[in-house]
Short mmCIF file of C-alpha atoms and ligand atoms in Angstrom, two decimals:
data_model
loop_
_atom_site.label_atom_id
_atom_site.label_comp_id
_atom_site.label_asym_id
_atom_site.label_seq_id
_atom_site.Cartn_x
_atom_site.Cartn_y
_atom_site.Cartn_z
CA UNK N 2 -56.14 -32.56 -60.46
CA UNK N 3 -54.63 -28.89 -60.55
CA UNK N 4 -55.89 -27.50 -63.33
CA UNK N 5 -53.42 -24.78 -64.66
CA UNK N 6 -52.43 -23.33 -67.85
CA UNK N 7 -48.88 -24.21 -69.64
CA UNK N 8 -48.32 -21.59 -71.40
CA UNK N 9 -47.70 -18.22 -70.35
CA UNK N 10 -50.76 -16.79 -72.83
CA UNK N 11 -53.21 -14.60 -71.64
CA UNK N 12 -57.02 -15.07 -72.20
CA UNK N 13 -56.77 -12.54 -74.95
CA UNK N 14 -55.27 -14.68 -77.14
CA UNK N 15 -57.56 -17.40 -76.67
CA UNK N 16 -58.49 -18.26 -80.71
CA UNK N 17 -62.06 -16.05 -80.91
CA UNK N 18 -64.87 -17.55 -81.82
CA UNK N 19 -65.05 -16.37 -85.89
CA UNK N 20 -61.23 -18.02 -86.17
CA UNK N 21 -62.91 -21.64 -85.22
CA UNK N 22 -65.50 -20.89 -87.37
CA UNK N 23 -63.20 -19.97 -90.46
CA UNK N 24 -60.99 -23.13 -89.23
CA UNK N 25 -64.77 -25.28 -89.53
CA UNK N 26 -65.60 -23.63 -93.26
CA UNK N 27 -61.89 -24.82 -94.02
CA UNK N 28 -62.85 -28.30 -92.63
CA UNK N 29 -65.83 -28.03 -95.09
CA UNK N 30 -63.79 -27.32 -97.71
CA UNK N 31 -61.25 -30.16 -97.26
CA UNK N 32 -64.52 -32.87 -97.11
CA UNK N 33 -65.52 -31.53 -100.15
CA UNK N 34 -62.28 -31.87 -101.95
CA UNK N 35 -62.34 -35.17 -100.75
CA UNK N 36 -59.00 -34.85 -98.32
CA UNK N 37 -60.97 -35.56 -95.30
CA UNK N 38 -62.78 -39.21 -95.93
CA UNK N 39 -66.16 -39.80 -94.68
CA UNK N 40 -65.95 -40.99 -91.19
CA UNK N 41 -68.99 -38.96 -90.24
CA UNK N 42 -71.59 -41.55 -90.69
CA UNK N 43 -69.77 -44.04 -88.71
CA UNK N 44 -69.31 -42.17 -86.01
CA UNK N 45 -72.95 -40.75 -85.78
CA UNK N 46 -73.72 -44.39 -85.69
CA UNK N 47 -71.20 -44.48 -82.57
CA UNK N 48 -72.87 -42.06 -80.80
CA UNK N 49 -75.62 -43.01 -78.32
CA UNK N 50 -78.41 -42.14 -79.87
CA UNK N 51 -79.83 -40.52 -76.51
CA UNK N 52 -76.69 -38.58 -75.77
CA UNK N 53 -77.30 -36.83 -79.61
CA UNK N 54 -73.18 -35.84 -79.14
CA UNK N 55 -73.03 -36.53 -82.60
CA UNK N 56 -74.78 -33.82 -85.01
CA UNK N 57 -76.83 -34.17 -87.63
CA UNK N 58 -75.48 -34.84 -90.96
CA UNK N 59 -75.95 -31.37 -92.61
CA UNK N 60 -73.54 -30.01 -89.99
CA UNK N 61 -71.55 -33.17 -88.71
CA UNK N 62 -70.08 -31.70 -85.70
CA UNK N 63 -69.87 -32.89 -82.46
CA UNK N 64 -73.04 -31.27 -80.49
CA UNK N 65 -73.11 -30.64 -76.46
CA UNK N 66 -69.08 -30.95 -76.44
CA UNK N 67 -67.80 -29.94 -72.98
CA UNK N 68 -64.81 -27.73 -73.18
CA UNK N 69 -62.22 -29.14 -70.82
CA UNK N 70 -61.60 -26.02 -68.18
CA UNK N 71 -57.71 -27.39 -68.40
CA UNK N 72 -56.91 -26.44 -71.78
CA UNK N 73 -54.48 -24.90 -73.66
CA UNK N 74 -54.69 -21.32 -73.95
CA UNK N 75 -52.30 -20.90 -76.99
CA UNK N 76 -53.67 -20.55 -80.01
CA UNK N 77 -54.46 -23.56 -81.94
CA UNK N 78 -52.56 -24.39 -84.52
CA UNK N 79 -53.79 -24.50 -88.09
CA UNK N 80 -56.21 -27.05 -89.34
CA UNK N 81 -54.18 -27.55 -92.51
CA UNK N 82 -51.11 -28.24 -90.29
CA UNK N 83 -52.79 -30.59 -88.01
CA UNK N 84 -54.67 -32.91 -91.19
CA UNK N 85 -52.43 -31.81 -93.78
CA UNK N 86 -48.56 -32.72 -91.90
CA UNK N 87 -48.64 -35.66 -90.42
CA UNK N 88 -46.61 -38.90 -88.99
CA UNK N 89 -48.56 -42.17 -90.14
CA UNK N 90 -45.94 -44.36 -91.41
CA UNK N 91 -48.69 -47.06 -92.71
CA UNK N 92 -49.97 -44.55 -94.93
CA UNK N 93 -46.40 -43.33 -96.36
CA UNK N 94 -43.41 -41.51 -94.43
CA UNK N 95 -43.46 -38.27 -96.24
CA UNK N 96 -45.45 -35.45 -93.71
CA UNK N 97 -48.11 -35.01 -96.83
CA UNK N 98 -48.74 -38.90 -97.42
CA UNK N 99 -51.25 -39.97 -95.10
CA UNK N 100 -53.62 -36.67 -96.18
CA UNK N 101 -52.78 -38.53 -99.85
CA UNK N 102 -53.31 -41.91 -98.81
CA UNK N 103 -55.16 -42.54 -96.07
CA UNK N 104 -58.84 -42.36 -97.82
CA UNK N 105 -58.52 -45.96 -98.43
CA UNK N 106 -58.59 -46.77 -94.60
CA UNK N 107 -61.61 -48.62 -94.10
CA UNK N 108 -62.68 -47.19 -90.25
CA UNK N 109 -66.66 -48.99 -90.70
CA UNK N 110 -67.23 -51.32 -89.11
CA UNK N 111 -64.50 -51.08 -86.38
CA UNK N 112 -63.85 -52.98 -83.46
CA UNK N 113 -61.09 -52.88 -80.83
CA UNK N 114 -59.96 -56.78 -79.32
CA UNK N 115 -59.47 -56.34 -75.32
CA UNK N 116 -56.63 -59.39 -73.87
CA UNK N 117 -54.59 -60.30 -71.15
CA UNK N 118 -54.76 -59.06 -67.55
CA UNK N 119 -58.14 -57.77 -67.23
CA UNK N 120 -61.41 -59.58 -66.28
CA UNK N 121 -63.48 -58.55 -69.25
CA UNK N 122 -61.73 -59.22 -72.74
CA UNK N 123 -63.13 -59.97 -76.40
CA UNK N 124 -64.06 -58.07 -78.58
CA UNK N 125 -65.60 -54.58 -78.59
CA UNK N 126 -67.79 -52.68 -81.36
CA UNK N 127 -66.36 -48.93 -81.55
CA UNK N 128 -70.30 -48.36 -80.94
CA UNK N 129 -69.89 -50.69 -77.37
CA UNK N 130 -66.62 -48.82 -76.84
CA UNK N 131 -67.79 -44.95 -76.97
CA UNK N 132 -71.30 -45.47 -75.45
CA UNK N 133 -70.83 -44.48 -71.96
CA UNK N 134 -68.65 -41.84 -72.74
CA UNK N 135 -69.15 -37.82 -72.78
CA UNK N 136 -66.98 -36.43 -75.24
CA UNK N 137 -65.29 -33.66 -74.11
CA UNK N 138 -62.84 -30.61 -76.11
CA UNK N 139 -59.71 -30.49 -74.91
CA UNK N 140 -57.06 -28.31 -76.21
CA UNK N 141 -53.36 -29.42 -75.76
CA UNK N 142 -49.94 -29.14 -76.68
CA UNK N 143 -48.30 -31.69 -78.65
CA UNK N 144 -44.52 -32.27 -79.20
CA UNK N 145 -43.31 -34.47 -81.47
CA UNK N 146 -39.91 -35.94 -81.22
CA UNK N 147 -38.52 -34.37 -84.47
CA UNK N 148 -38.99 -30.91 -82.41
CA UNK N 149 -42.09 -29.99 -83.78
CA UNK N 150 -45.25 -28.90 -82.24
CA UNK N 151 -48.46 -28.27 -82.47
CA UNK N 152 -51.75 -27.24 -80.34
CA UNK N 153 -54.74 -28.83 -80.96
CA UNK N 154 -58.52 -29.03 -79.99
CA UNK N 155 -59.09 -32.60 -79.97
CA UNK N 156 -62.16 -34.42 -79.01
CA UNK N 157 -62.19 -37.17 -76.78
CA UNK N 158 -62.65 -38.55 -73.04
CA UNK N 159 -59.85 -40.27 -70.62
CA UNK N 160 -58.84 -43.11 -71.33
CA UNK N 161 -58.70 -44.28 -68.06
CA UNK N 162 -62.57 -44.40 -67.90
CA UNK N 163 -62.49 -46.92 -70.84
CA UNK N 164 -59.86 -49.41 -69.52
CA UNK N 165 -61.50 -49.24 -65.94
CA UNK N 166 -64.67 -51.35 -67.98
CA UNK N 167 -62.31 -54.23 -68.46
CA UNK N 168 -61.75 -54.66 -65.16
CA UNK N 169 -57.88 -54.95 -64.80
CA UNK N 170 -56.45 -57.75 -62.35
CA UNK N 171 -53.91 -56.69 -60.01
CA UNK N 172 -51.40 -58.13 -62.34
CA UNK N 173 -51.68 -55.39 -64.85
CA UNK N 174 -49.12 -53.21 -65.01
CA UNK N 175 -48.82 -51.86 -68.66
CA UNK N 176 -51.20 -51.11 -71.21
CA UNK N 177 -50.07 -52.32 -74.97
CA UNK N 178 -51.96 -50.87 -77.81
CA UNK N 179 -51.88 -51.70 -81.56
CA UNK N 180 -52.95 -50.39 -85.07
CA UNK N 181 -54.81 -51.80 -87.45
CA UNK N 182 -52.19 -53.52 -89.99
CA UNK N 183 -53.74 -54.50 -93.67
CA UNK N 184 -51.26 -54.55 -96.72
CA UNK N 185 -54.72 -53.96 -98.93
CA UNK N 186 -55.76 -50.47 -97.26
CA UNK N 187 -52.14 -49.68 -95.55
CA UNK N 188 -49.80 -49.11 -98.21
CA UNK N 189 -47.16 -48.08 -96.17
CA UNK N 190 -46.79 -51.59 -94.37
CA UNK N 191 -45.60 -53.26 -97.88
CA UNK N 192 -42.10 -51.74 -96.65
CA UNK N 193 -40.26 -52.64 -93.47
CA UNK N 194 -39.91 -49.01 -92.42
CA UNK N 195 -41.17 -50.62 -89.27
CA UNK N 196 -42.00 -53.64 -87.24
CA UNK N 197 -45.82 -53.62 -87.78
CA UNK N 198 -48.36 -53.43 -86.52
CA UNK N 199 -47.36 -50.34 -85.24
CA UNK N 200 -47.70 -50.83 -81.11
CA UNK N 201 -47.20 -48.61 -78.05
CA UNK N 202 -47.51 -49.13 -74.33
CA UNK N 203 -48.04 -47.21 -70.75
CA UNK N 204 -47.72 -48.07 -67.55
CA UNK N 205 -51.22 -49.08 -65.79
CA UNK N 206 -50.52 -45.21 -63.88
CA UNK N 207 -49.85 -43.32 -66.83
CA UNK N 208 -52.28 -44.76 -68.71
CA UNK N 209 -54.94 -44.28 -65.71
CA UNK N 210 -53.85 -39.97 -65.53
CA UNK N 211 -56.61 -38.06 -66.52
CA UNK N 212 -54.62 -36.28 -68.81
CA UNK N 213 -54.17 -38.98 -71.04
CA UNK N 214 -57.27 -39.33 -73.80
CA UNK N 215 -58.91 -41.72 -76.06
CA UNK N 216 -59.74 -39.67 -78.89
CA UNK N 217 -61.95 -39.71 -81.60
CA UNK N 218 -62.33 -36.11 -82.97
CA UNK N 219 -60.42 -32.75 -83.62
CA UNK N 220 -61.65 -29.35 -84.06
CA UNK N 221 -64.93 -30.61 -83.25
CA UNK N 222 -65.37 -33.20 -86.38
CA UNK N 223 -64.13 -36.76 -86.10
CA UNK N 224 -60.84 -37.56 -87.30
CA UNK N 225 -59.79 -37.62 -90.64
CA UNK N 226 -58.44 -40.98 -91.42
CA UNK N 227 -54.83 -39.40 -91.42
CA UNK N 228 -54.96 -38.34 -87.40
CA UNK N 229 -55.77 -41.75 -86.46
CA UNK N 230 -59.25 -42.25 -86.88
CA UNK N 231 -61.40 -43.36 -85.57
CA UNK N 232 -60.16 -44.30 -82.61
CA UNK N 233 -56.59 -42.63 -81.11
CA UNK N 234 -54.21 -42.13 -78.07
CA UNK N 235 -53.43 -38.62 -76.98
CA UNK N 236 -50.45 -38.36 -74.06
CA UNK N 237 -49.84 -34.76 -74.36
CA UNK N 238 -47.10 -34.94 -71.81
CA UNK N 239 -45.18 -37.57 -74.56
CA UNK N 240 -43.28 -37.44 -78.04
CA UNK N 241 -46.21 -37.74 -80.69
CA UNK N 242 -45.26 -41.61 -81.48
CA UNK N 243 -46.94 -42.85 -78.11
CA UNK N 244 -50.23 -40.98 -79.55
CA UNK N 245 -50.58 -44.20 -81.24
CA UNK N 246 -53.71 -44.07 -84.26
CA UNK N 247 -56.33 -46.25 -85.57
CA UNK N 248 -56.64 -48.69 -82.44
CA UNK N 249 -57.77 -52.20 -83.00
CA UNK N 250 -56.02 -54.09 -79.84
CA UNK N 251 -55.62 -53.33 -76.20
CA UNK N 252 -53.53 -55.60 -73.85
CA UNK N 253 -52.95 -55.17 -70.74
CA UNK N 254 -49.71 -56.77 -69.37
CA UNK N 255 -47.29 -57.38 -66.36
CA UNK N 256 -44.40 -56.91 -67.87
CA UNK N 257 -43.22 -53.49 -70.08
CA UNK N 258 -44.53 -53.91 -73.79
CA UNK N 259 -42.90 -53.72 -76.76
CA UNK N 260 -43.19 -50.44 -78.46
CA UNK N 261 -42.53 -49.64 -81.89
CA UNK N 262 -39.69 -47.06 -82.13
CA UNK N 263 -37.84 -48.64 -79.28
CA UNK N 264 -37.97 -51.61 -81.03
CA UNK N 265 -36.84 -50.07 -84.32
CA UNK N 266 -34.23 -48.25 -82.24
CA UNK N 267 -33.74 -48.57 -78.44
CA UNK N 268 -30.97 -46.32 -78.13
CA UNK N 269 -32.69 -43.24 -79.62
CA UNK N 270 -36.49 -44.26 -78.31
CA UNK N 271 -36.95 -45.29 -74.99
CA UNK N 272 -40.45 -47.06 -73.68
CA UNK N 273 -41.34 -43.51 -71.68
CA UNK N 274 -40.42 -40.98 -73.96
CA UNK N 275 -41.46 -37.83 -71.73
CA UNK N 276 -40.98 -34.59 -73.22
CA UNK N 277 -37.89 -33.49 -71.68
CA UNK N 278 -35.54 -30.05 -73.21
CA UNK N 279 -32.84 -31.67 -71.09
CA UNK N 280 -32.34 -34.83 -72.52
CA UNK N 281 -31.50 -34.65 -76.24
CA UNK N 282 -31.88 -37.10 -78.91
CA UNK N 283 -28.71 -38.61 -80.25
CA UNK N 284 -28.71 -36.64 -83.19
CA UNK N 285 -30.11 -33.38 -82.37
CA UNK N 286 -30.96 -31.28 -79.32
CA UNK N 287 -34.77 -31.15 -77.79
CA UNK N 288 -34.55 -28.01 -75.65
CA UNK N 289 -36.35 -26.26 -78.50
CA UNK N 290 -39.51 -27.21 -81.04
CA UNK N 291 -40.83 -25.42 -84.21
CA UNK N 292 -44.60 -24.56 -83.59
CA UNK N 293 -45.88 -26.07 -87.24
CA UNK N 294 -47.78 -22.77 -88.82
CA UNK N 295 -45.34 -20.32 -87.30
CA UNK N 296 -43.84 -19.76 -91.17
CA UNK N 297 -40.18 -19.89 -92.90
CA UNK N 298 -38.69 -17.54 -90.14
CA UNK N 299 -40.79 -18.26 -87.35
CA UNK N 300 -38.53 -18.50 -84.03
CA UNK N 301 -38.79 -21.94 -82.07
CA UNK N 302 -40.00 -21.85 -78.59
CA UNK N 303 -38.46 -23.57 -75.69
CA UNK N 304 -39.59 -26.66 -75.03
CA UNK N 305 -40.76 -27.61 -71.57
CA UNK N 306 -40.26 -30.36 -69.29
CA UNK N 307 -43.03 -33.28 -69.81
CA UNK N 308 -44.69 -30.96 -72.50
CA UNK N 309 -45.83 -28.26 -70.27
CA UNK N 310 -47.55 -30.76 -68.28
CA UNK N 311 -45.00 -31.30 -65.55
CA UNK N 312 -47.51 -30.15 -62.42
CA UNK N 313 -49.84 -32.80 -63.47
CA UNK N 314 -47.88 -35.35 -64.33
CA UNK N 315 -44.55 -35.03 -62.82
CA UNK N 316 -45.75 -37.15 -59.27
CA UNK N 317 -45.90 -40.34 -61.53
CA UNK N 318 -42.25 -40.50 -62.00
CA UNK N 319 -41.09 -39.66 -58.20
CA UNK N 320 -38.00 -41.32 -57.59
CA UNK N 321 -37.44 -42.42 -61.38
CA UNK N 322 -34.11 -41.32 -63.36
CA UNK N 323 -35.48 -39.60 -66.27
CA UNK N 324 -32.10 -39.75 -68.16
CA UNK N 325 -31.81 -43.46 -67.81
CA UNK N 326 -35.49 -43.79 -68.12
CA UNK N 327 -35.90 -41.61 -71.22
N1 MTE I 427 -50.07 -46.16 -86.11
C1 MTE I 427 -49.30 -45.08 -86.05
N2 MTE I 427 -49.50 -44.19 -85.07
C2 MTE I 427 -48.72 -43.06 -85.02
C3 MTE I 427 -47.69 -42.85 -85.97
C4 MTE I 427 -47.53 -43.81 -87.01
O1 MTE I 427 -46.66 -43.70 -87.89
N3 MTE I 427 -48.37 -44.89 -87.02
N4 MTE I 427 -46.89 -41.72 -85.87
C5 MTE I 427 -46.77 -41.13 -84.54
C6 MTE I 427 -46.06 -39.84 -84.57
S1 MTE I 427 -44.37 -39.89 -84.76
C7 MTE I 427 -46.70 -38.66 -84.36
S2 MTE I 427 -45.83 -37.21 -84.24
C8 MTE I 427 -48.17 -38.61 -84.26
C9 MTE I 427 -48.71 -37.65 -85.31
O2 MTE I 427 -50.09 -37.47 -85.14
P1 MTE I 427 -50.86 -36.48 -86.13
O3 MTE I 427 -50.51 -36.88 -87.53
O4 MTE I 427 -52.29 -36.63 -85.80
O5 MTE I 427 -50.32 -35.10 -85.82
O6 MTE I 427 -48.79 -39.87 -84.47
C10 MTE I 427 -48.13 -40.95 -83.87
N5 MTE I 427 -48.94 -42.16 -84.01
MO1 MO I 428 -43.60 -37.87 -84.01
#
């Protein structure tokens, strides 16, 4: 794959190395207070023991990451922004709920049930799912469809790699993933906001790019319950509500899945929702986004075609009409 950098940023502005720091000691801070919940020990427990990716408890970082030579070079965004404003309707729909809320998510023991078109399904321990895996950093944009954005160092591997160990038949063509739904833990599922559990879906090709990632981390701890944890989609090219969180079922299908928002609204959500200035919502435009942590009179950037990521990704809808196909 090309490797090249979305943004026109020079290496300068790369964040130095005492701003991730200061971002980790604010990390600290928001386990202490409590905002973060204790995911740690589960995933240490995930880790291969041999691969020691996982650090020690006093620290609780990921050790050994590889930093993906593809990443953004924009400065990441805030670590308040990215745990503290978030999208996880089961956990509330105000941007400050699921920080509130999501504590009661109960992320150990997890396992992920594998169906349909693929040779091996069942079910999977979070430990069976991660083991072969090297994590890897990999800092991208993120755009969600209410014209924010954000840039973030998450922590993951391609999710390709995973759903090649189920062996798909040659009848797969989409991927369907769903979250965890549970009234008890999940306030947010009491009201029919949505059509839960909350599900997304790929194409077998989209969900096979390399760019797309299985994640289980950001800025170099593992998620807070509010991102997602512990296990998450990443499709940086994407609106945010294909990054579906919390993962509990995989299906792989031969016909296009049913995905939440289109469900909830087909006209305004279509199943490939591509990052694309051109095409506007029905209520608003998307050729510009708000990066989250710019402050009150912050301008808005242009927003690119597929996120940024159109060199990459761009081949895997040749011939398709991205206005019909939105
Ligand atoms: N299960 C589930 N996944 C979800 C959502 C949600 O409400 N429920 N919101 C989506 C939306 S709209 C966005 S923008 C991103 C937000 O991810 P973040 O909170 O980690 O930034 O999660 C996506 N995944
Ligand atoms: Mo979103």
């Amino acid at each position: 794959m090309l490797i090249r950098r979305p943004d026109s940023i020079k290496p300068s502005q790369i964040t130095p190395e005492h701003l991730f720091a200061q971002r980790r000691e604010l990390l600290i801070a928001g386990l202490a207070a409590g905002l973060i919940p204790g995911t740690m020990a589960q995933a240490q427990r995930a880790a291969d023991p041999e691969s020691r990716q996982l650090a020690a408890a006093s620290d609780g970082r990921f050790a050994d990451l590889k930093r993906w030579p593809g990443s953004s070079t924009a400065e990441p965004t805030a670590l308040e922004y990215v745990t503290q404003y978030n999208n996880y309707y089961e956990f509330g729909t105000d941007k400050g709920e699921p920080a509130r809320n999501a504590h009661t998510l109960v992320t150990d023991p997890w396992s992920v049930t594998v169906e349909g078109e693929a040779e091996n399904t069942g079910s999977f321990t979070l430990e069976d799912i991660l083991r072969p895996h090297a994590l890897e950093e990999r800092i991208y944009r993120f755009r969600c469809v209410e014209a924010w954005s954000m840039v973030v160092p998450w922590v993951g591997f391609p999710l390709g790699d995973l759903l090649k160990r189920f062996a798909p038949t040659s009848r797969a063509k989409y991927v369907q993933f769903f979250t965890l739904n549970d009234p008890e833990t999940m306030p947010g599922v009491r009201s029919r906001v949505l059509d839960w559990p909350y599900r997304e879906g790929l194409t077998i090709a989209e969900a096979m790019h390399p760019l797309a990632l299985l994640t289980v981390g950001v800025y170099g701890q593992a998620l807070p319950n509010q991102n997602g944890a512990p296990l998450r989609l990443i499709v940086p090219w994407k609106y945010g509500y294909k990054s579906i969180k919390s993962i509990v079922r995989i299906r792989f299908m031969e016909n296009e899945p049913e995905t939440s928002w289109n469900m909830a609204n087909a006209r305004e959500y279509g199943f490939y929702s591509n990052v694309n200035p051109d095409v506007p919502h029905p209520r608003w435009s998307q050729a510009s986004e708000r990066p989250l942590g710019g402050g009150l009179f912050a301008s808005r950037i242009p927003t690119l075609l597929f996120n940024g990521y159109a060199e990459e990704v761009a081949s895997l809808y040749a011939g398709l009409d991205l206005v019909r196909n939105h």
